[in-house]
Amino acid sequence: MASRFPFIVIGPRALSVRPAAVLLASTMIAIFAVATGCIREDDLTLEQRAHQLYSQLMCPVCDAQTIDGSNAPIAQSMRLKVRELLDDGKTNSEIKEYFVLRSPEGEAILAAPEGGGFNLLAWIVPFFITFGGIGIALLTIRNLRRSNARSAEFAAAGSGSATDQNDLAKYLAQVDRDLGISPIPAAGKAGPGTPSPDEKADS
Amino acid sequence: MADLGVMALLLGMALSTYSVVGSVVGVKTGMPALVVSARRALYMTMVTAFVASGALIAAFVQNEFTIKYVAEHSNSVMDRAFVWVAFYSGNEGSLLYIVLALSIMSALAIWFAPRRMERSMPWTIAVLAVVQLFYFFVLIFFASPFELLDVIPEEGRGINPLLTHPGMFSHPPMLMGGLIAITIPFAFASGALISGNYGDDWVDVARVSAILAWGVLGAGMLIGAWWAYTILGWGGYWGWDPIENVALMPWLVLTAFIHSIMVQKRRGMFRMWNVALLNIAFVLAQLGMFINRGGPVVSVHSFASSALGIIFLSFMLLSLLFAFGLFLWRMPQLKSDRAMESFMSREAAFLVNNFLFLAVMGVTLWGVVFPLFSDLARDVSVSVSAPYFDRANGPILLGIVLMMGVGPLLPWRKSSARSLRRWFAWPLVIAVIVVVVLVALGVKRPIAILSFGVVAFVAASIMEEWWRGTVARHRSGDKWARAWWRLVNGNRPRHGGYIVHLSILMLGLGIIGTNFYQQRTDGALALGESLVIDNYRIEYVDSDSSSRPDRIAQWAEMSIYRIDPADYATEISLARAQGSDSFRLKDSTRRPNDRLIDQIQPWHGFYPDFNMASVRSGIRSTIVEDLYVIPRDFLSDGRISIAVSINPLAWWLWASGPFFILGTMVALWPQPAVERRPVRTEKQIRALATGDL
C-alpha cells in the first residue's frame, strides 16, 4: 500500500490532506481486512484448531488465564472436551457456544467478547479510537498550517501574552547563548550551529 | 527493627509534609530560607526511606518472624540472596520500595536540575513531596510492613516460588521504579506551569528523566516477558493481562512523549501537547498502582487481598484533576512558536505517530474497562483477553512500525519530491523484494508477510541513513568503523533512537514469528518413548527427583533429534489422518537420518506450603526457532505430560533487550564534547575580555 506514495508525489504541495488521509486510511483498512479474514478453519488441522480454541477459552478457576496456559485440572478436562468435540466434527463457533451454554461463567468463558449487540461495542470502539485519532492528527496539522502566517506575525511582534517572565526567560537564554553555555541554539532562530545529519540537504 | 522502621516512616511523612508546606508558603511569602529548607527536607526523606527499607531488610536477614510481613514472605531456609526479592514481594514491602525509589529519584532530580530551573523548583519539589507524602501516608496507616504478630511463628511461610528466578531480581523493581519515575518529568512540567515559567527550560530535564523512566519501564517489561517465557510454563511471554496492560499504557504514552518532545526542542512546537502527554502518562501510572492494588479487574499479578483500592482510586482521581486543571489553567500560555509547514515533514509524522501510540493506549484501556461496562450495562460478565488485544491492537502496532520507517526519513519542516524519492526508493525496493521472496518461498499468512515487509522497510531505512552518513565520513578520510561511530556520536539522540528502533524491529520479528507460525502439541510420554513434531523427535530418556523441606522437585532428561521426515512417512500420514501434527513413538530406536542436536532438562517443582507448582521449561533456542517443552505434570504411572511448541523467531525477542538498553543509553549520553567546547565560566570570559589571564 505504502509502496506507491513517493512516486505519486509531483511536488511538495501536491500531497495535500486528502491523498495523505486516504493513503493512511486505506492502509489501515487493508490491514484490518486481511487481519480478520486470513485464517480459515479448513486450512488447519484439528490439532491446530484445538490450540486455537484453547487460547480462546478462559480457565474458570484461574485469574485471567486461558485454558491454554493453565495447569488446573478443570483446564485439562476442558482441553480434552475441546478435542473430543473437534473429533465429532463440530465447528469452532459450535464448540465455543457449547462452553458458553454449559459453564456457570456464561459468556465470560470466552477470552474475547463475541456476537452482536452490546459486545459489538468492544470491537467498534477501537476503530473510532484509531481513525478518530488519525483524523484529529491530520486536522491538527492542517489547522497548524493554516495559522502559519498569522502566528509568524505574532512571533515576530513578540506576542501579547509575553509576560515579564517570558522576557526574562528570553533574556536569560540570550545570556546563556552569549556565554556559549547553551548546547543548542534556540531552534530555528539561526538554524543549528553545526551542520548535522539531521537536516537533510534537500530541506 | 519494627520500631525503627515505623519511626523512620513517621519521620518521612513529617518531612514530606514540611517540604510541601515549606515550598508553597516559602515561595508565596517570599522567604527563600524556607524554600531552601523545604528542599533539604526532601533530601532527608530519602534518608528516612533508606532507614525504613534497611530496617525491613535487616528484619529479613535476622528472621524476625515477629513482623508479619517477614513471616509471610520468607523463612529461615530460604536462600539469602532472595531477601532482596522478598523485600518487595508483597503489597506492603513493594510500597516501601516505591517510596525508596521515588525519594532517591526525587533527590537526584533536584540535585541535577539545571540552575535556570530555579524559579520553578519550589513547585516541582512540592509536587514530588505530595506524591511521597501519599505513599508514606498509605504505608503508615493502611499497609505497614512493620505490623507485629501476636503469636510468633516458629518459621516463616517462605517466598513465593514463582519469584525465585533471576528475572525477579530486576523485573518488579524496574517496573515499579519505572512507573513511579514518571512522577519526575511530570513534576518538572507541573512546576514550570505553576510558576509561570512557560519557556522551554523544563524540556531538557523532562526529556532526560522521561527517557530514563521509559527505558527502565521498557526493560522491566521485557525482562518480565522473558520470565514468563522461561518460568511460567505457558509458552507465552505477553498475555495482555490487566496488569501488563496498565504498565504498557503509560509506557506507550511516554514513547509518544519522547518523540514529540524532540519537536518542541527543535521547533518550539507541540507545547500543550507535550504537557498533556506527561499528564496522561502520570495519571495512567497512578491507574496502574490502583489496578495493581485492589482494583476491580482480575489479574495474575495483583497483590492478593489488598483493600487499598479505594485509596489509590482517590489518589488517581486527584492527580487527574490536578494535572488537567493545571493544564487548562495554563493552556493559553502554551502556544507554539511556529506553525506546521507541510504534511510531509517530520513534525507531522511525529504527530501521527503520537496519535497511533495514543490509539493503542486507548484501545488497551477500552479492553481493560469493557468487562466493567458490560457488567454495569447489561449485567453480563465477559472476559477481554489476548485474542481481543491481538486483533484490535495488532494493526495499529503495525502502523506504528511503518511510521518508524517513514518519520525519520522526512526532514523537518517540509520535504521536496526529490528528497522523498531519494530516501524512500531503496527501503521500498527492499521491502518489496522481501515480500516477493517470502511469497516465492511458499510462506503462508498474508498479514505476517506484509508485516515482514514493513519490518524490512524500516530496517532498510535505518541502514540507508547509516550507510550514506558513513560513506560521506569515510570519503573525508575516516576508517569505516570510526566513520560510523562519529556519525552516531554526532547526534546521539537521533542515532540512539535508531538503535532502539532496530531493537523494536527485532522484537517485531519475534512477535510476528511466534504469533503467526507457532506450532503446538501435547502428549504424555513413558520412559523411552518419543514425541515427533515437525522436524524434531523428543525422546524421554530419564527422570530424577529430589525432596527439600520447601519443595518436591522432578526433572526429566530429554534428547532432541533432528529427523528426516522421509524416515517417518508412514507415521506422519497416519497422524495427519487423525488431524494431528505430531505423534508418539513407543519405540525410540534411531532411524538412519536422526541426528542428536540437544539435551534438555524440563523441571517441575511442587511447593506444598503454597500449594503451587512452578516449572522450568526445556528450551532449545536458535535464531530460527525455539523448541519449547513445558513439563505439565509427572503422572503417577511414571509418564510425563508435556506441552510442546515450536516458536519461530522467539530468540529475537530476547536479543532485542541489549539493543534497547544500548540505544537508550546512547540517546541519553550527555552531548558530545564538540558542542560543549565553548563552555567557560563567566569569570573566565570576563578575564578573557579584560585580557587579565
PDB file of N, CA, C and O in Angstrom, chain A residues 166-193, chain B residues 116 201 337-338 675 678-680 685:
ATOM      1  N   ASN A 166       8.441  35.741  30.657  1.00  0.00           N
ATOM      2  CA  ASN A 166       8.834  35.250  29.351  1.00  0.00           C
ATOM      3  C   ASN A 166      10.024  36.044  28.825  1.00  0.00           C
ATOM      4  O   ASN A 166      10.967  35.486  28.280  1.00  0.00           O
ATOM      5  N   ASP A 167       9.947  37.354  29.022  1.00  0.00           N
ATOM      6  CA  ASP A 167      11.056  38.195  28.588  1.00  0.00           C
ATOM      7  C   ASP A 167      12.317  37.801  29.329  1.00  0.00           C
ATOM      8  O   ASP A 167      13.397  37.721  28.748  1.00  0.00           O
ATOM      9  N   LEU A 168      12.125  37.540  30.614  1.00  0.00           N
ATOM     10  CA  LEU A 168      13.271  37.165  31.432  1.00  0.00           C
ATOM     11  C   LEU A 168      13.885  35.884  30.887  1.00  0.00           C
ATOM     12  O   LEU A 168      15.106  35.778  30.721  1.00  0.00           O
ATOM     13  N   ALA A 169      13.002  34.918  30.584  1.00  0.00           N
ATOM     14  CA  ALA A 169      13.489  33.648  30.064  1.00  0.00           C
ATOM     15  C   ALA A 169      14.276  33.874  28.790  1.00  0.00           C
ATOM     16  O   ALA A 169      15.359  33.313  28.594  1.00  0.00           O
ATOM     17  N   LYS A 170      13.724  34.737  27.914  1.00  0.00           N
ATOM     18  CA  LYS A 170      14.409  35.022  26.659  1.00  0.00           C
ATOM     19  C   LYS A 170      15.757  35.674  26.918  1.00  0.00           C
ATOM     20  O   LYS A 170      16.767  35.326  26.323  1.00  0.00           O
ATOM     21  N   TYR A 171      15.707  36.627  27.882  1.00  0.00           N
ATOM     22  CA  TYR A 171      16.943  37.339  28.189  1.00  0.00           C
ATOM     23  C   TYR A 171      17.995  36.370  28.715  1.00  0.00           C
ATOM     24  O   TYR A 171      19.149  36.375  28.287  1.00  0.00           O
ATOM     25  N   LEU A 172      17.548  35.486  29.632  1.00  0.00           N
ATOM     26  CA  LEU A 172      18.481  34.509  30.214  1.00  0.00           C
ATOM     27  C   LEU A 172      19.039  33.599  29.133  1.00  0.00           C
ATOM     28  O   LEU A 172      20.230  33.283  29.111  1.00  0.00           O
ATOM     29  N   ALA A 173      18.129  33.218  28.210  1.00  0.00           N
ATOM     30  CA  ALA A 173      18.577  32.342  27.127  1.00  0.00           C
ATOM     31  C   ALA A 173      19.629  33.058  26.296  1.00  0.00           C
ATOM     32  O   ALA A 173      20.644  32.474  25.900  1.00  0.00           O
ATOM     33  N   GLN A 174      19.388  34.348  26.081  1.00  0.00           N
ATOM     34  CA  GLN A 174      20.336  35.137  25.292  1.00  0.00           C
ATOM     35  C   GLN A 174      21.688  35.181  26.009  1.00  0.00           C
ATOM     36  O   GLN A 174      22.749  34.989  25.396  1.00  0.00           O
ATOM     37  N   VAL A 175      21.621  35.398  27.320  1.00  0.00           N
ATOM     38  CA  VAL A 175      22.857  35.447  28.106  1.00  0.00           C
ATOM     39  C   VAL A 175      23.594  34.120  27.980  1.00  0.00           C
ATOM     40  O   VAL A 175      24.799  34.072  27.717  1.00  0.00           O
ATOM     41  N   ASP A 176      22.812  33.025  28.127  1.00  0.00           N
ATOM     42  CA  ASP A 176      23.406  31.689  28.004  1.00  0.00           C
ATOM     43  C   ASP A 176      24.130  31.577  26.672  1.00  0.00           C
ATOM     44  O   ASP A 176      25.242  31.066  26.587  1.00  0.00           O
ATOM     45  N   ARG A 177      23.431  32.009  25.635  1.00  0.00           N
ATOM     46  CA  ARG A 177      23.993  31.861  24.305  1.00  0.00           C
ATOM     47  C   ARG A 177      25.264  32.696  24.159  1.00  0.00           C
ATOM     48  O   ARG A 177      26.265  32.264  23.629  1.00  0.00           O
ATOM     49  N   ASP A 178      25.202  33.921  24.704  1.00  0.00           N
ATOM     50  CA  ASP A 178      26.373  34.783  24.595  1.00  0.00           C
ATOM     51  C   ASP A 178      27.554  34.186  25.338  1.00  0.00           C
ATOM     52  O   ASP A 178      28.697  34.307  24.918  1.00  0.00           O
ATOM     53  N   LEU A 179      27.216  33.527  26.441  1.00  0.00           N
ATOM     54  CA  LEU A 179      28.288  32.916  27.219  1.00  0.00           C
ATOM     55  C   LEU A 179      28.708  31.590  26.599  1.00  0.00           C
ATOM     56  O   LEU A 179      29.654  30.969  27.038  1.00  0.00           O
ATOM     57  N   GLY A 180      27.933  31.151  25.620  1.00  0.00           N
ATOM     58  CA  GLY A 180      28.267  29.895  24.963  1.00  0.00           C
ATOM     59  C   GLY A 180      27.915  28.690  25.810  1.00  0.00           C
ATOM     60  O   GLY A 180      28.495  27.621  25.668  1.00  0.00           O
ATOM     61  N   ILE A 181      26.977  28.842  26.718  1.00  0.00           N
ATOM     62  CA  ILE A 181      26.623  27.714  27.593  1.00  0.00           C
ATOM     63  C   ILE A 181      25.584  26.835  26.930  1.00  0.00           C
ATOM     64  O   ILE A 181      25.623  25.624  27.045  1.00  0.00           O
ATOM     65  N   SER A 182      24.668  27.477  26.199  1.00  0.00           N
ATOM     66  CA  SER A 182      23.575  26.692  25.634  1.00  0.00           C
ATOM     67  C   SER A 182      24.097  25.725  24.587  1.00  0.00           C
ATOM     68  O   SER A 182      24.761  26.123  23.637  1.00  0.00           O
ATOM     69  N   PRO A 183      23.829  24.434  24.783  1.00  0.00           N
ATOM     70  CA  PRO A 183      24.311  23.440  23.829  1.00  0.00           C
ATOM     71  C   PRO A 183      23.626  23.572  22.476  1.00  0.00           C
ATOM     72  O   PRO A 183      24.210  23.272  21.465  1.00  0.00           O
ATOM     73  N   ILE A 184      22.373  23.998  22.478  1.00  0.00           N
ATOM     74  CA  ILE A 184      21.636  24.069  21.222  1.00  0.00           C
ATOM     75  C   ILE A 184      21.107  25.480  21.053  1.00  0.00           C
ATOM     76  O   ILE A 184      20.407  25.989  21.930  1.00  0.00           O
ATOM     77  N   PRO A 185      21.392  26.119  19.952  1.00  0.00           N
ATOM     78  CA  PRO A 185      20.855  27.461  19.740  1.00  0.00           C
ATOM     79  C   PRO A 185      19.339  27.376  19.660  1.00  0.00           C
ATOM     80  O   PRO A 185      18.806  26.361  19.197  1.00  0.00           O
ATOM     81  N   ALA A 186      18.667  28.407  20.117  1.00  0.00           N
ATOM     82  CA  ALA A 186      17.203  28.388  20.092  1.00  0.00           C
ATOM     83  C   ALA A 186      16.765  27.965  18.705  1.00  0.00           C
ATOM     84  O   ALA A 186      17.167  28.534  17.711  1.00  0.00           O
ATOM     85  N   ALA A 187      15.951  26.921  18.685  1.00  0.00           N
ATOM     86  CA  ALA A 187      15.635  26.267  17.423  1.00  0.00           C
ATOM     87  C   ALA A 187      15.135  27.268  16.400  1.00  0.00           C
ATOM     88  O   ALA A 187      14.281  28.107  16.683  1.00  0.00           O
ATOM     89  N   GLY A 188      15.670  27.172  15.230  1.00  0.00           N
ATOM     90  CA  GLY A 188      15.099  27.923  14.110  1.00  0.00           C
ATOM     91  C   GLY A 188      15.590  29.340  13.992  1.00  0.00           C
ATOM     92  O   GLY A 188      15.573  29.897  12.911  1.00  0.00           O
ATOM     93  N   LYS A 189      16.046  29.936  15.083  1.00  0.00           N
ATOM     94  CA  LYS A 189      16.471  31.335  15.014  1.00  0.00           C
ATOM     95  C   LYS A 189      17.538  31.490  13.953  1.00  0.00           C
ATOM     96  O   LYS A 189      17.433  32.308  13.071  1.00  0.00           O
ATOM     97  N   ALA A 190      18.572  30.691  14.076  1.00  0.00           N
ATOM     98  CA  ALA A 190      19.644  30.800  13.105  1.00  0.00           C
ATOM     99  C   ALA A 190      19.969  29.443  12.500  1.00  0.00           C
ATOM    100  O   ALA A 190      20.974  29.267  11.859  1.00  0.00           O
ATOM    101  N   GLY A 191      19.087  28.479  12.750  1.00  0.00           N
ATOM    102  CA  GLY A 191      19.391  27.121  12.291  1.00  0.00           C
ATOM    103  C   GLY A 191      20.445  26.546  13.212  1.00  0.00           C
ATOM    104  O   GLY A 191      21.029  27.259  14.027  1.00  0.00           O
ATOM    105  N   PRO A 192      20.681  25.248  13.126  1.00  0.00           N
ATOM    106  CA  PRO A 192      21.654  24.624  14.013  1.00  0.00           C
ATOM    107  C   PRO A 192      23.048  25.175  13.724  1.00  0.00           C
ATOM    108  O   PRO A 192      23.380  25.490  12.583  1.00  0.00           O
ATOM    109  N   GLY A 193      23.818  25.281  14.779  1.00  0.00           N
ATOM    110  CA  GLY A 193      25.134  25.883  14.640  1.00  0.00           C
ATOM    111  C   GLY A 193      26.061  25.059  13.775  1.00  0.00           C
ATOM    112  O   GLY A 193      26.743  25.568  12.895  1.00  0.00           O
TER     113      GLY A 193
ATOM    114  N   ARG B 116      18.895  27.129  35.712  1.00  0.00           N
ATOM    115  CA  ARG B 116      17.854  28.006  35.164  1.00  0.00           C
ATOM    116  C   ARG B 116      16.450  27.526  35.523  1.00  0.00           C
ATOM    117  O   ARG B 116      15.482  28.192  35.240  1.00  0.00           O
ATOM    118  N   ASP B 201      12.464  25.716  29.250  1.00  0.00           N
ATOM    119  CA  ASP B 201      13.547  25.318  30.144  1.00  0.00           C
ATOM    120  C   ASP B 201      13.366  23.910  30.695  1.00  0.00           C
ATOM    121  O   ASP B 201      14.323  23.206  30.933  1.00  0.00           O
ATOM    122  N   ASP B 337       5.576  28.231  18.949  1.00  0.00           N
ATOM    123  CA  ASP B 337       6.309  29.326  18.343  1.00  0.00           C
ATOM    124  C   ASP B 337       6.058  29.383  16.855  1.00  0.00           C
ATOM    125  O   ASP B 337       6.032  30.428  16.236  1.00  0.00           O
ATOM    126  N   ARG B 338       5.948  28.197  16.270  1.00  0.00           N
ATOM    127  CA  ARG B 338       5.927  28.126  14.820  1.00  0.00           C
ATOM    128  C   ARG B 338       4.792  27.251  14.360  1.00  0.00           C
ATOM    129  O   ARG B 338       4.292  26.410  15.100  1.00  0.00           O
ATOM    130  N   GLU B 675      30.201  19.978  21.193  1.00  0.00           N
ATOM    131  CA  GLU B 675      29.216  21.019  21.414  1.00  0.00           C
ATOM    132  C   GLU B 675      29.436  21.738  22.728  1.00  0.00           C
ATOM    133  O   GLU B 675      28.869  22.765  22.968  1.00  0.00           O
ATOM    134  N   PRO B 678      32.720  25.399  23.905  1.00  0.00           N
ATOM    135  CA  PRO B 678      32.804  26.802  24.304  1.00  0.00           C
ATOM    136  C   PRO B 678      32.426  27.082  25.753  1.00  0.00           C
ATOM    137  O   PRO B 678      32.464  28.234  26.150  1.00  0.00           O
ATOM    138  N   VAL B 679      32.110  26.046  26.507  1.00  0.00           N
ATOM    139  CA  VAL B 679      31.683  26.312  27.878  1.00  0.00           C
ATOM    140  C   VAL B 679      32.813  26.922  28.694  1.00  0.00           C
ATOM    141  O   VAL B 679      33.887  26.364  28.833  1.00  0.00           O
ATOM    142  N   ARG B 680      32.550  28.086  29.190  1.00  0.00           N
ATOM    143  CA  ARG B 680      33.515  28.722  30.090  1.00  0.00           C
ATOM    144  C   ARG B 680      32.718  29.385  31.193  1.00  0.00           C
ATOM    145  O   ARG B 680      31.570  29.742  31.000  1.00  0.00           O
ATOM    146  N   ILE B 685      35.380  34.278  31.121  1.00  0.00           N
ATOM    147  CA  ILE B 685      35.070  35.131  29.994  1.00  0.00           C
ATOM    148  C   ILE B 685      35.441  36.573  30.296  1.00  0.00           C
ATOM    149  O   ILE B 685      36.048  37.271  29.493  1.00  0.00           O
TER     150      ILE B 685
END
